[in-house]
Amino acid sequence: MLTELSQTYGPLEFIQESKHSLTYRNGRYVLKLYREKNQAVLEAENLRRAGLQHLIHDVQVTEAGELLVTHRFPGLPVTAQTLRSALPGLKHFLDQLHQQKSTEQVNLTPVVLKLQQFQDIRTAENDFLFVILEKALQQGLLETHGVFCHLDLWSNNILVASDGEVLVIDWVRARFDDPMRDIALLKAGTLDLLPEQEALQAALAYVKTPAERERFTAYLALTYLNDLHWIPRNTPHTVATELPFKLERAQHALGILAGF
């Protein structure tokens, strides 16, 4: 299929390989070849729901594979140097995204399953993360109606152009969920490029009510637990630097939010 695409679009540059896809680009387009069925259509639907339908150039579903072609955005993944200028545009976009509400309650079964999965890394040092999340589940603090969320807001998925325009990419995981889960993922995956107090304040700009603060606190605990579990299994070469950093940021933010 790649040979056929090169004939149609010209020379293609490989960008990255992920669990979901292989991504290529040229001067005009970004092409994603999906590993699983129904992913190209799903991501295209999520792009439209997010108000980004203008990016879609083509969607192909064939026996050879699935393809989504989008117009290339003139930006790069956000960095510590570009994040501050991107914050207003990013907040405007996420505020609009989270206006799309569901009539159904958020399904908490995946949260319970993750909590069970993470028990094998439970230590005295990270126990406070488990306690926060267990309390929230036991007291029903996470029960709320869903809104449309991106659910993968780490820095490589947030592009910033030279004029400050922001684009959020990679919409495969998007679905209706708790907006505070989106903000917890944003905090740990992107805002932590900033100094710790500034990162927390940037996240709290999205938190409007005491109930949202409780949910944000719980989902932030879940997000840091996920990172502490994921890093040794997927990027073991970063354990020496990333695990202490994640734990330090968790202790700082949750020490303020939950009094630990």
XYZ file of C-alpha atoms in Angstrom:
260
model
C 0.000 0.000 0.000
C 2.882 2.375 0.757
C 4.175 2.040 -2.809
C 0.766 2.991 -4.172
C 0.593 5.963 -1.812
C 4.002 7.186 -2.955
C 2.782 7.041 -6.531
C -0.261 9.143 -5.584
C 1.284 11.630 -3.162
C 4.959 11.623 -4.134
C 7.940 10.859 -1.871
C 6.910 10.261 1.736
C 8.930 10.816 4.899
C 8.409 8.389 7.782
C 7.494 10.218 11.023
C 6.685 7.665 13.684
C 5.357 4.257 14.612
C 2.759 3.864 17.358
C 0.520 1.153 18.726
C -2.231 2.266 16.355
C -0.500 3.354 13.174
C 2.458 4.184 10.984
C 2.660 7.868 10.071
C 4.228 9.501 7.026
C 4.209 13.002 5.581
C 5.210 15.155 2.656
C 5.006 18.879 2.098
C 1.198 18.944 1.955
C -0.204 15.921 3.784
C 0.133 13.606 6.758
C -0.744 9.965 6.056
C -1.641 7.455 8.784
C -1.713 3.742 7.999
C -3.652 1.910 10.702
C -2.836 -1.483 12.197
C -6.411 -2.290 13.249
C -9.734 -2.196 11.427
C -12.160 0.737 11.707
C -9.526 3.108 13.085
C -9.347 5.449 10.081
C -13.107 5.988 10.086
C -13.118 6.380 13.869
C -10.407 9.030 13.858
C -12.064 10.897 11.006
C -15.356 10.911 12.930
C -13.570 12.205 16.033
C -11.868 14.948 14.020
C -15.250 16.089 12.750
C -16.734 16.031 16.240
C -13.810 18.120 17.454
C -14.488 20.727 14.754
C -11.385 19.779 12.757
C -13.115 18.431 9.652
C -11.207 20.920 7.498
C -8.058 18.867 8.115
C -9.444 15.729 6.461
C -8.311 15.181 2.872
C -9.192 11.524 2.353
C -10.239 8.343 4.171
C -9.624 4.957 2.561
C -10.726 1.538 3.820
C -9.472 -1.291 1.620
C -8.392 -4.905 1.975
C -4.807 -3.676 1.925
C -5.346 -1.464 4.956
C -6.929 1.701 6.292
C -5.659 5.201 5.608
C -6.410 8.700 6.852
C -4.894 11.606 4.941
C -4.947 15.025 6.597
C -3.649 18.393 5.527
C -0.287 19.099 7.104
C -0.270 21.718 9.855
C 2.724 24.096 9.894
C 3.643 23.446 13.508
C 5.845 21.367 15.801
C 5.173 19.499 19.055
C 4.975 21.880 21.978
C 8.116 22.305 24.081
C 8.960 23.984 27.350
C 9.921 27.053 25.311
C 6.672 27.275 23.299
C 4.152 26.031 25.866
C 3.421 29.329 27.617
C 2.468 31.094 24.403
C 0.300 28.098 23.422
C -1.700 27.969 26.659
C -4.459 30.479 25.711
C -5.164 28.822 22.360
C -5.077 25.373 23.902
C -7.480 26.365 26.664
C -9.908 27.922 24.206
C -9.895 24.750 22.127
C -10.387 22.370 25.075
C -13.101 24.536 26.612
C -15.009 24.332 23.338
C -14.372 20.608 22.980
C -15.720 19.904 26.470
C -18.985 21.681 25.692
C -20.159 18.543 23.869
C -22.026 16.685 26.588
C -23.363 13.148 26.895
C -26.569 12.107 28.637
C -24.800 9.030 30.012
C -22.705 8.639 33.143
C -18.980 8.088 32.790
C -18.133 4.378 32.871
C -15.824 3.896 35.864
C -15.107 0.212 35.282
C -11.831 0.959 33.418
C -10.695 3.084 36.374
C -11.373 0.255 38.818
C -9.547 -2.210 36.570
C -6.525 0.071 36.278
C -6.397 0.474 40.052
C -6.311 -3.295 40.377
C -3.672 -3.594 37.652
C -1.381 -1.094 39.359
C -1.318 -2.890 42.725
C 1.904 -4.641 41.734
C 3.808 -1.333 41.948
C 2.282 -0.206 45.260
C 4.943 0.946 47.725
C 5.105 3.135 50.794
C 6.427 5.925 48.574
C 3.509 5.966 46.124
C 0.752 4.697 48.431
C -0.805 8.164 48.671
C -1.791 7.922 44.991
C -3.722 4.709 45.639
C -5.380 6.173 48.730
C -6.628 9.233 46.834
C -8.105 7.173 44.017
C -9.611 4.521 46.309
C -11.294 7.213 48.403
C -12.763 8.904 45.343
C -14.215 5.632 44.069
C -15.565 4.569 47.470
C -17.272 7.920 48.061
C -18.724 8.182 44.538
C -16.790 11.354 43.788
C -16.122 10.361 40.165
C -19.768 9.929 39.206
C -20.613 12.484 36.532
C -21.908 12.787 32.988
C -19.386 12.594 30.185
C -18.221 15.197 27.703
C -16.202 14.710 24.542
C -12.541 14.268 25.494
C -9.279 13.750 23.628
C -7.697 11.475 26.273
C -4.129 11.585 24.942
C -3.009 15.138 25.635
C 0.727 14.603 25.868
C 3.135 17.087 24.327
C 3.747 15.276 21.010
C 0.021 15.522 20.253
C -0.088 19.303 20.722
C 1.392 21.192 17.794
C 2.238 24.892 17.843
C 2.863 27.035 14.753
C 5.222 29.996 14.648
C 2.247 32.376 14.897
C 1.049 30.661 18.084
C -1.798 28.677 16.485
C -2.403 25.367 18.251
C -3.563 22.040 16.820
C -4.341 18.898 18.826
C -3.705 15.722 16.818
C -4.137 11.929 17.197
C -7.838 11.419 17.940
C -7.956 7.620 18.032
C -8.597 7.469 21.793
C -11.159 10.282 21.900
C -14.545 9.489 23.440
C -17.063 10.772 25.979
C -15.477 10.787 29.423
C -14.772 13.081 32.369
C -13.181 16.395 31.304
C -11.115 16.297 34.483
C -9.484 13.137 33.181
C -8.471 15.090 30.065
C -6.989 17.844 32.233
C -5.131 15.363 34.440
C -3.593 13.839 31.313
C -2.749 17.324 30.047
C -1.081 18.190 33.337
C 1.133 15.115 33.548
C 1.778 14.804 29.813
C 2.312 18.425 28.769
C 1.983 21.056 31.484
C 4.728 19.385 33.519
C 7.159 20.815 30.990
C 6.728 23.969 33.104
C 8.026 24.525 36.654
C 5.915 22.591 39.153
C 3.851 25.453 40.599
C 3.240 27.002 37.191
C 2.205 23.618 35.789
C -0.342 23.093 38.551
C -1.799 26.582 38.186
C -2.136 26.122 34.417
C -4.108 22.917 35.046
C -6.300 24.493 37.711
C -7.375 27.149 35.203
C -9.686 24.430 33.814
C -11.135 23.471 37.208
C -14.224 25.525 38.035
C -16.033 23.861 40.964
C -15.181 21.954 44.168
C -16.593 18.772 42.595
C -14.334 19.201 39.572
C -11.363 19.747 41.881
C -12.078 16.438 43.649
C -12.325 14.610 40.335
C -9.224 16.304 38.951
C -7.309 15.281 42.075
C -8.362 11.642 41.696
C -7.643 11.495 37.979
C -4.265 13.139 38.493
C -3.422 10.364 40.967
C -4.547 7.808 38.379
C -2.479 9.449 35.640
C 0.720 9.476 37.680
C 0.110 5.858 38.698
C -0.282 4.965 35.039
C 3.037 6.673 34.267
C 4.821 4.923 37.158
C 3.486 1.606 35.870
C 4.077 2.288 32.153
C 7.613 3.705 32.153
C 9.536 0.642 33.425
C 7.662 -1.637 31.013
C 7.941 0.489 27.888
C 10.913 2.852 28.244
C 13.181 1.190 30.815
C 16.123 3.317 29.711
C 14.343 6.392 31.165
C 13.541 4.901 34.584
C 16.409 6.593 36.397
C 15.249 10.067 35.402
C 11.527 9.769 34.669
C 10.321 7.831 37.709
C 11.776 10.291 40.256
C 10.434 13.211 38.218
C 6.919 11.748 38.010
C 6.858 10.956 41.718
C 8.162 14.422 42.617
C 5.480 16.116 40.507
C 2.802 13.852 41.987
C 3.905 14.650 45.536
C 3.914 18.367 44.813
C 0.529 18.625 43.087
C -1.346 16.173 45.276
C 0.263 17.501 48.410
C -1.507 20.775 47.593
C -4.735 19.312 46.207
C -5.286 16.536 48.744
C -3.089 17.521 51.662
C -0.610 14.651 51.327
